[in-house]
Each structure stands twice: as structure tokens, then as C-alpha cells.
């Protein structure tokens, strides 16, 4: 099965600086890579996703990059704000004819320092 | 993801008791999932269902059971065989690969 590793487990960033979270996956056939943000006690919320036919995707201050050769993908948050403080999870999905399931990383706790 | 509801928000289980967590969605999604989240850890898949009357075990199915009698509903039963059930349980539904989560149920053992 798929295995996803996520680093770092904790990250503290000064407000206004950029934050980068990296994930690696084991199965080169994986083709869908979402990122979720989870605030304390709340549900994970999808913030951005990328498919294997795309190398980069941006949505305002958030971007995701994918390197299929190296089997890793990264979340980039620019101009960080206090409300960006949360736990972020990456995930990967293998194509399986409508029977797809996500494998999650272990999460990164991001703290924005005012 | 506002169309996915879970109840109750908090649930207390006594030793030896089976408890059932509810998950309902009105998004007309075919697939539904149950995850367990322990403090400081990621999401681990318990069971998932792609269509009504069919479901598959995930990575940590032991001590849990599910049913999928209706498209909208995917209840999870935590049985007495699950010796360490204290966790945050999240239900999700999906359109294609994209999953949307419910608000979660926090299960505590008395």
C-alpha cells in the first residue's frame, strides 16, 4: 500500500514569513494529493489539492508543488497570518477505479508567532 | 462539507459496552469513510464504503463494525472488543477522490 511521510512535525514561523511543509509518498502510481488544515477540535478542511498531471497550483497565499520524479510534494504558505496556525495534513491517493482511498501523513503543527 | 453531520459530539462508553456513532450526508456522495484520530497523530482509516450494502476494512478495522443500508448514512459501532477506543472519530464522504469531513465525535471511556 501507499505510505506518506510528512515533515516537519512542528513548525514555528514569524508572522509575515513563509512556511513550507513537505511530504513524500512511496507509490509512483499515486495521482491525487490533497492538503487539509485542522484547527483545534475541528474537522479537517480541504485547502488545496493537486493532481499528478500538474506541477504546481496556487490559491492566493497557498501553493502546492509536486515532483513526481522524486515522489514528493510540498505546501507553501506565504505572508503567514495568525489564523494560519493549525495542524496541516498531506495525503495521497492511488487510482483504483472508483475505489480510491487516501493515505494521510502524520501532520505538521504550524504556529505563527505574532 | 456542511452537508455531513455526526452525532453525538461527545460520547461516553462504559467498559464492555457497544456504542454507535452516527454519520449522515446530504451531498449525494457515493463513498463514505470512517477515520480515527488520536492526539498528535494523523488520520487512520477504519472502514470505507463505495456503494450501498458494500464496505471494506481499512487499516485498523479490528473492534469496529459498520453498515451501509442507505446512501446517506454510514454508522460506526465501536464494540467491546476495541480495548482502547478513546479517540476523535471523523466521518467523511467523497466525490471522486476529494473527501469532505464531518465535525467529528469525541469518544471517551468511563
XYZ file of C-alpha atoms in Angstrom:
224
model
C 0.000 0.000 0.000
C 0.850 3.677 -0.076
C 2.982 5.275 2.643
C 3.144 9.032 3.223
C 5.770 10.749 5.354
C 5.399 14.366 6.433
C 7.995 16.817 7.776
C 8.447 18.698 9.971
C 6.099 17.608 12.746
C 6.153 21.105 14.249
C 6.978 24.428 12.630
C 7.088 27.923 14.120
C 7.195 30.888 11.784
C 7.265 34.628 12.381
C 4.142 36.361 11.170
C 4.609 37.554 7.608
C 7.257 34.953 6.787
C 6.715 31.885 4.614
C 6.089 28.316 5.781
C 6.899 25.137 3.858
C 5.707 21.636 4.710
C 6.987 18.616 2.789
C 5.577 15.162 2.143
C 6.973 12.124 0.386
C 4.994 9.177 -0.946
C 6.065 5.662 -1.756
C 3.927 4.556 -4.720
C 4.724 6.275 -8.005
C 1.208 5.459 -9.257
C -0.385 7.891 -6.758
C -2.137 10.619 -8.710
C -4.027 12.855 -6.275
C -2.536 14.891 -3.427
C -4.766 16.997 -1.145
C -3.801 19.179 1.793
C -6.049 19.633 4.818
C -5.998 22.213 7.607
C -7.330 21.235 11.025
C -7.880 23.744 13.800
C -8.025 22.517 17.379
C -11.068 20.320 17.979
C -12.438 20.946 14.477
C -12.796 18.900 11.317
C -10.049 18.808 8.676
C -10.791 21.282 5.888
C -9.506 20.839 2.346
C -7.372 23.866 1.472
C -5.753 22.860 -1.810
C -5.154 19.770 -3.920
C -3.100 18.803 -6.930
C -3.234 16.020 -9.469
C -0.273 14.230 -10.982
C -0.604 15.894 -14.374
C 0.140 19.306 -12.804
C 3.418 20.503 -11.299
C 2.175 23.470 -9.302
C -1.086 25.004 -8.161
C -1.728 28.311 -6.384
C -4.649 29.762 -4.466
C -3.924 33.211 -3.083
C -1.276 32.753 -0.343
C -1.225 28.964 -0.637
C 0.601 26.898 -3.231
C 1.382 23.233 -3.698
C 4.226 21.827 -5.782
C 4.620 18.250 -6.968
C 7.817 16.485 -8.018
C 6.786 13.124 -9.448
C 10.337 12.007 -10.120
C 11.334 12.454 -6.501
C 7.879 11.445 -5.235
C 7.408 14.441 -3.033
C 5.018 17.361 -2.778
C 5.082 20.496 -0.678
C 2.720 23.080 0.755
C 3.855 26.692 0.672
C 2.132 29.414 2.686
C 3.319 32.965 2.072
C 2.764 36.086 4.171
C 1.656 33.972 7.114
C -1.021 35.269 9.472
C -2.059 34.212 12.987
C -5.119 32.421 11.584
C -2.791 30.100 9.666
C -1.899 28.450 12.986
C -3.270 24.895 12.794
C -2.296 21.304 12.044
C -1.788 20.585 8.362
C -2.109 17.105 6.841
C -0.988 15.928 3.442
C -2.437 12.855 1.765
C -2.003 10.745 -1.343
C -4.408 8.606 -3.330
C -3.831 5.741 -5.736
C -6.163 5.373 -8.714
C -8.487 2.422 -8.102
C -11.470 2.599 -10.476
C -13.783 4.432 -8.101
C -12.462 2.677 -5.029
C -9.865 5.286 -4.114
C -8.827 5.923 -0.542
C -6.492 8.496 0.962
C -3.330 7.764 2.937
C -2.522 10.622 5.307
C 0.718 11.968 6.656
C 1.104 12.373 10.407
C 0.554 16.128 10.372
C 2.515 19.346 10.937
C 1.596 21.701 13.753
C 2.191 25.197 12.397
C 2.444 28.065 14.876
C 2.565 31.649 13.659
C 4.427 33.918 16.073
C 2.962 37.444 16.184
C -18.760 19.917 3.921
C -21.670 21.432 5.818
C -23.764 18.582 4.427
C -22.057 15.975 6.612
C -23.298 15.625 10.165
C -22.076 13.447 13.008
C -23.711 12.734 16.325
C -23.263 12.861 19.162
C -20.493 15.418 19.586
C -19.299 13.659 22.756
C -19.914 10.021 23.701
C -19.049 8.160 26.860
C -18.601 4.418 26.848
C -18.593 2.086 29.790
C -16.356 -0.958 29.773
C -17.909 -3.849 27.861
C -20.450 -1.623 26.124
C -21.026 -1.264 22.391
C -21.672 2.267 21.179
C -22.762 3.563 17.778
C -21.630 6.783 16.143
C -23.879 8.353 13.563
C -22.805 9.849 10.228
C -25.241 11.344 7.724
C -24.639 13.232 4.482
C -26.984 15.015 2.081
C -24.376 15.639 -0.603
C -25.386 12.637 -2.705
C -21.858 11.273 -2.403
C -21.423 7.591 -3.137
C -18.388 6.961 -0.935
C -18.164 7.326 2.830
C -15.313 6.759 5.271
C -14.559 6.451 8.976
C -11.262 7.615 10.474
C -9.815 7.524 13.943
C -7.591 10.367 15.149
C -5.502 10.073 18.296
C -3.900 13.119 19.964
C -0.986 14.430 17.964
C -1.425 11.820 15.272
C -2.754 11.586 11.774
C -5.943 10.021 10.468
C -6.179 6.260 10.302
C -8.817 4.588 8.149
C -11.215 2.242 9.938
C -13.780 1.328 7.260
C -14.965 2.713 3.959
C -17.885 2.156 1.636
C -18.118 2.971 -2.046
C -21.746 1.909 -2.563
C -24.792 0.907 -0.561
C -24.653 -2.541 1.027
C -20.914 -2.821 0.481
C -17.959 -1.791 2.652
C -14.281 -2.642 3.100
C -11.945 -2.781 6.057
C -9.379 -0.062 6.400
C -6.093 -0.203 8.262
C -7.490 -0.521 11.816
C -10.874 -2.289 11.497
C -10.495 -4.630 14.475
C -13.040 -3.882 17.191
C -15.275 -1.846 14.881
C -18.246 -2.612 12.651
C -20.236 -0.632 10.087
C -23.316 -0.850 7.919
C -24.383 0.951 4.751
C -28.085 0.375 4.278
C -28.723 3.835 2.833
C -26.605 6.093 0.663
C -26.939 8.922 3.176
C -25.943 7.000 6.290
C -22.816 5.145 7.447
C -22.962 4.375 11.187
C -19.932 3.076 13.052
C -20.213 0.735 16.030
C -17.345 0.606 18.493
C -17.590 -2.837 20.050
C -16.384 -4.081 23.405
C -13.553 -5.803 21.546
C -11.958 -2.387 20.929
C -9.859 -2.085 24.084
C -8.602 1.439 23.539
C -11.487 3.356 21.967
C -10.718 6.831 23.327
C -10.179 8.993 20.249
C -11.695 11.576 17.919
C -13.748 9.848 15.212
C -14.202 11.536 11.860
C -16.596 10.575 9.112
C -16.032 11.699 5.535
C -17.757 11.427 2.189
C -16.294 11.928 -1.229
C -16.922 12.912 -4.791
C -14.214 11.208 -6.856
C -11.063 11.344 -4.699
C -11.899 14.546 -2.823
C -13.024 13.860 0.715
C -15.038 16.188 2.951
C -15.215 15.654 6.680
C -17.936 15.818 9.291
C -17.426 17.672 12.595
C -16.349 14.550 14.493
C -17.358 12.635 17.602
C -15.105 12.513 20.630
C -15.386 9.132 22.367
C -14.312 8.829 25.977
C -14.216 5.787 28.224
C -15.676 5.955 31.723
